[in-house]
Coordinates of C-alpha atoms in Angstrom, one line a residue:
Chain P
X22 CA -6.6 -18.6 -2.8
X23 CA -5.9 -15.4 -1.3
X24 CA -8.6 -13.1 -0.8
X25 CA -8.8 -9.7 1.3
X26 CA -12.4 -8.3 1.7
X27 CA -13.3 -4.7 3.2
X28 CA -16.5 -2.7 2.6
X29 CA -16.0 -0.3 -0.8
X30 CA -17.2 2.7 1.1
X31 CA -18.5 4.0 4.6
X32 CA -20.3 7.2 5.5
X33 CA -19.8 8.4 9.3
X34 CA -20.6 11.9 11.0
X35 CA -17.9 14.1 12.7
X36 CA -17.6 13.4 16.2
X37 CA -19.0 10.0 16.0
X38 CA -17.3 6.7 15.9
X39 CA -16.7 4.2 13.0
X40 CA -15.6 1.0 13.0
X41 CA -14.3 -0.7 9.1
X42 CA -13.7 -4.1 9.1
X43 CA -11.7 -6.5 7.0
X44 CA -11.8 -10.4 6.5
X45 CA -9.1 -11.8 5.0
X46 CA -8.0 -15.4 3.9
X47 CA -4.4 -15.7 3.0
X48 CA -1.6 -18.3 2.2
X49 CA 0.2 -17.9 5.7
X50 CA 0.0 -15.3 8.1
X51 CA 2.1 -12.9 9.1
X52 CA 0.3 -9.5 10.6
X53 CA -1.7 -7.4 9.2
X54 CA -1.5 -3.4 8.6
X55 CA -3.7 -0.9 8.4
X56 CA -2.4 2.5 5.9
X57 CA -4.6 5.2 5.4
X58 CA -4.7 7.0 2.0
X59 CA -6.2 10.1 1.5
X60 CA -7.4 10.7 -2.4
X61 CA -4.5 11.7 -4.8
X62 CA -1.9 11.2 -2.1
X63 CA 0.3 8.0 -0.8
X64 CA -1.0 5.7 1.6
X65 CA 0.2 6.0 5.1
X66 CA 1.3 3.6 7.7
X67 CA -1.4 3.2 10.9
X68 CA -1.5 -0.2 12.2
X69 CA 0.4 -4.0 12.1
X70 CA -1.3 -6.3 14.6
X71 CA 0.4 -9.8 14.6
X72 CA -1.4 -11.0 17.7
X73 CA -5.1 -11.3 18.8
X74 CA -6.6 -8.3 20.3
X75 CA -6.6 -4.8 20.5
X76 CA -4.2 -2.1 19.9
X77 CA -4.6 1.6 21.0
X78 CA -3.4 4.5 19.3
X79 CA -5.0 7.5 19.9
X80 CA -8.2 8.1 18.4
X81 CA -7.1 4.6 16.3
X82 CA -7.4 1.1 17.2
X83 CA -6.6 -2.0 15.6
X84 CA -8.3 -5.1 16.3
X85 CA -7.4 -8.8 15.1
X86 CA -8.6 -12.0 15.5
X87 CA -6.8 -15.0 13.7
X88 CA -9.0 -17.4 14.3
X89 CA -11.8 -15.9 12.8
X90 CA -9.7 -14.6 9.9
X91 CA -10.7 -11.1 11.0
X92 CA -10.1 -7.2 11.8
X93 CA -11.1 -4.2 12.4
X94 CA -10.0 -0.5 12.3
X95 CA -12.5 1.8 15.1
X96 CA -12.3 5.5 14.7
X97 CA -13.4 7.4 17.5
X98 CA -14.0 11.5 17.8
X99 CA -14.3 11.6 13.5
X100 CA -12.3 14.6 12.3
X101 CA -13.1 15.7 8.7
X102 CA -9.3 15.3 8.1
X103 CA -10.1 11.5 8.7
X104 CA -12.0 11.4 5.4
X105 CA -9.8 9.1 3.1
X106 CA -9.7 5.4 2.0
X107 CA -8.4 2.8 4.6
X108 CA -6.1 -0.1 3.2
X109 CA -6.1 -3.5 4.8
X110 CA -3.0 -5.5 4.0
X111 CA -1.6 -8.9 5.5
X112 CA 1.7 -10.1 4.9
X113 CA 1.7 -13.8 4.0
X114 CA 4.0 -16.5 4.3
X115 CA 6.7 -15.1 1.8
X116 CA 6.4 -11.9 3.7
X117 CA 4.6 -10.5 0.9
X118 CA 1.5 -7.8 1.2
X119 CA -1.6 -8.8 0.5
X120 CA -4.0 -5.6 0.0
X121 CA -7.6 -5.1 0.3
X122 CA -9.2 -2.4 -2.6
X123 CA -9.5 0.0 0.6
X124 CA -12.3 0.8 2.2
X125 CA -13.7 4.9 1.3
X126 CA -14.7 7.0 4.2
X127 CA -17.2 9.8 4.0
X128 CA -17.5 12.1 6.8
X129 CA -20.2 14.4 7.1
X130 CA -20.7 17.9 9.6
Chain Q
X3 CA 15.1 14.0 4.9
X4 CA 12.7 13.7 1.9
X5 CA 11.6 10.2 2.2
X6 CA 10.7 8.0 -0.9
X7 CA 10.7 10.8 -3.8
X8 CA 9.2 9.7 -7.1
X9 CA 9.6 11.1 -10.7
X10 CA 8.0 12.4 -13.3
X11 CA 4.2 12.6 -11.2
X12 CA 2.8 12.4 -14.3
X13 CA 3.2 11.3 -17.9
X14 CA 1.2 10.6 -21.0
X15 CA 2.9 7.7 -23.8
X16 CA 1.8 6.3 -26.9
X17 CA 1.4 2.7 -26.4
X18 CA 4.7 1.0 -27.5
X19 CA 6.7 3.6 -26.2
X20 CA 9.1 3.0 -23.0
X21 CA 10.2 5.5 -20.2
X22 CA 11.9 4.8 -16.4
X23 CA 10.0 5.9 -13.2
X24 CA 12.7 6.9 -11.1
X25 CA 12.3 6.4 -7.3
X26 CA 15.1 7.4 -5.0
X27 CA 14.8 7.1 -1.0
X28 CA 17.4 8.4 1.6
X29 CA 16.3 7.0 4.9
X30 CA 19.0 3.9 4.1
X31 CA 16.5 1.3 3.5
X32 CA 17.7 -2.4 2.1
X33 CA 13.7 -3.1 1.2
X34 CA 11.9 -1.2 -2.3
X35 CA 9.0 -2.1 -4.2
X36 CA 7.3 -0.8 -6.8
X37 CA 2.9 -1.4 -7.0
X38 CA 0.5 0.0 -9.4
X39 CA -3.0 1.2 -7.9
X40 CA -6.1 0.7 -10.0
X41 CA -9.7 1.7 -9.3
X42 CA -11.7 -0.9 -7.2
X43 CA -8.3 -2.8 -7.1
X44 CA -6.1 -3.3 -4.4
X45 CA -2.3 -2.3 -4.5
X46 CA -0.6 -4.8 -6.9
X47 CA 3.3 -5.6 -6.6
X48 CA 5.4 -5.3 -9.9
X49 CA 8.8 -5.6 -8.1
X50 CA 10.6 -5.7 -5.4
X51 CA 14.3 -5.6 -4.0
X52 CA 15.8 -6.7 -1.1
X53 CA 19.0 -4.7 -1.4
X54 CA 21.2 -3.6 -3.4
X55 CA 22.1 -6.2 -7.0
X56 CA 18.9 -8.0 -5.1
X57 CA 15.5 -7.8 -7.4
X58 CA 13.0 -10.4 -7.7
X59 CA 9.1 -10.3 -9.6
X60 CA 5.8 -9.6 -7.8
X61 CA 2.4 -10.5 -8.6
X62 CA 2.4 -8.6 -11.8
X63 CA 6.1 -8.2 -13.3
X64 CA 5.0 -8.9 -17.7
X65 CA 6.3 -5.4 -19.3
X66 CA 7.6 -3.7 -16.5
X67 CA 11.8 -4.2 -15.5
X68 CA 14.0 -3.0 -12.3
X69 CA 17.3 -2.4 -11.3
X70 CA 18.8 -2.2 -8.0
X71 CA 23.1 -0.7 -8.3
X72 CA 22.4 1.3 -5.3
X73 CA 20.7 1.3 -2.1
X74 CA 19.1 4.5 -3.0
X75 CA 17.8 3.9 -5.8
X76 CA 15.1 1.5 -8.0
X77 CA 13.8 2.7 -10.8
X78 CA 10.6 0.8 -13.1
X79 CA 11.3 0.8 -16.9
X80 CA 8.3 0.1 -19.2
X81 CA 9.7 -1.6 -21.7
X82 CA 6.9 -1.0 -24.5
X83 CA 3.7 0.8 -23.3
X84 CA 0.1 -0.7 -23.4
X85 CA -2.9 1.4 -22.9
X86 CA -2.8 -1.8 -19.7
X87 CA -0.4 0.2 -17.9
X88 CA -2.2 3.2 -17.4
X89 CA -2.3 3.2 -13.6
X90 CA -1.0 5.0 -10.3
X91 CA 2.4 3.2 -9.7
X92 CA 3.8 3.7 -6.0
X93 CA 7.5 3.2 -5.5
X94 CA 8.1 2.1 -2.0
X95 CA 10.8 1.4 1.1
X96 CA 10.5 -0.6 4.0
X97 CA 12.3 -0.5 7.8
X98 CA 11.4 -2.9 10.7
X99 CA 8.5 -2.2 12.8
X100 CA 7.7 -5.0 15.3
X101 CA 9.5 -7.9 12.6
X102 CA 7.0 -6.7 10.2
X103 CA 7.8 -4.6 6.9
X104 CA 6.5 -1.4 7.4
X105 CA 6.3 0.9 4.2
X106 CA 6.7 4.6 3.0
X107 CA 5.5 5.3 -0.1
X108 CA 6.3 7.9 -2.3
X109 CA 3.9 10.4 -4.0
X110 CA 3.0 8.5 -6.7
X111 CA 3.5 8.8 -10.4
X112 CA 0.3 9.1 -12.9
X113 CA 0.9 7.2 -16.5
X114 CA -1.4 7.1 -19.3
X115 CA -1.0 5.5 -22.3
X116 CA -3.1 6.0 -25.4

């Protein structure tokens, strides 16, 4: 089956770091994104990582690892803007998305 | 350039009623979806097109239908409402980034149905 897991909800402190991770198991494989949503609004596009490693951007990084079936989205210099839910989608096979319920982030002064 | 605009943002029916989301994007994009968003669910795929006269069912398509005559526009018709429905629905487009789909979503559009 397919099957998209990310922790329901994270607290962090502004100005520290965070890292939210996703595992994912998934008919195909075809990338996987990263969209930040913050509450009441549309999610956003952040990250597609199709290889293994790490991509930079910014304060944002994206990590993969296929083999393991595995990623992560690390935060660093937490803003209070950054409080929102983080989405974890892969595209499968059919070029379809895949999405994780999101993962809620909490940031406190 | 407005993006992917959505209408009405919200809307209350009586279950067996129907209505039309409307979703209109101007950025020229072939690929549109519709998804609903439900609490402690991830986002769900109703429909999706891959161009214009192009439409073709997602994961959950029962009760909902789509059209596609231009390459602006896709709107989502509930065809009879169930209390079921009542959900977030997310129209959204897609361009090319990297080979990969990447999305803009509109605002949203908040149905209940009692």
């Amino acid at each position: 089956g397919q099957n998209i897991d990310q922790p329901t909800e994270m607290t962090a402190t502004e100005g520290a770091i965070v890292q939210i991770n996703c595992t994912y198991q998934t008919s195909g494989f075809n990338g996987l994104f990263w969209y930040q949503q913050h509450a009441g609004e549309a999610p956003t596009f952040l990250s597609y990582n199709v290889l293994d490693g790490l991509e930079e951007k910014g304060r944002f990084s994206s990590f993969l690892s296929r083999s393991k079936g595995y990623s992560y989205l690390l935060l660093k210099e937490l803003q209070m803007k950054d409080s929102a839910s983080y989405l974890c989608a892969t595209m499968d096979s059919n070029y379809q998305l895949i999405w994780g319920a999101g993962t809620k982030l909490i940031i406190k002064p | 350039n407005a993006g992917v605009t959505q209408t009405p943002k919200f809307q209350v029916l009586k279950t067996g009623q129907s209505m039309t989301l409307q979703c209109a994007q101007d950025m020229n994009h072939e690929y549109m979806s519709w998804y609903r968003q439900d609490p402690g669910m991830g986002l769900r795929l109703i429909h999706y097109s891959v161009g214009a006269g192009i439409t073709d069912q997602g994961e959950v398509p029962n009760g909902y239908n789509v059209s596609r005559s231009t390459t602006e526009d896709f709107p989502l018709r509930l065809l009879s409402a169930a209390p079921s429905q009542t959900s977030v629905y997310f129209c959204a487009s897609g361009t090319s980034y990297s080979g990969a789909n990447v999305l803009t979503f509109g605002a949203g559009s908040r149905l209940t149905v009692l």
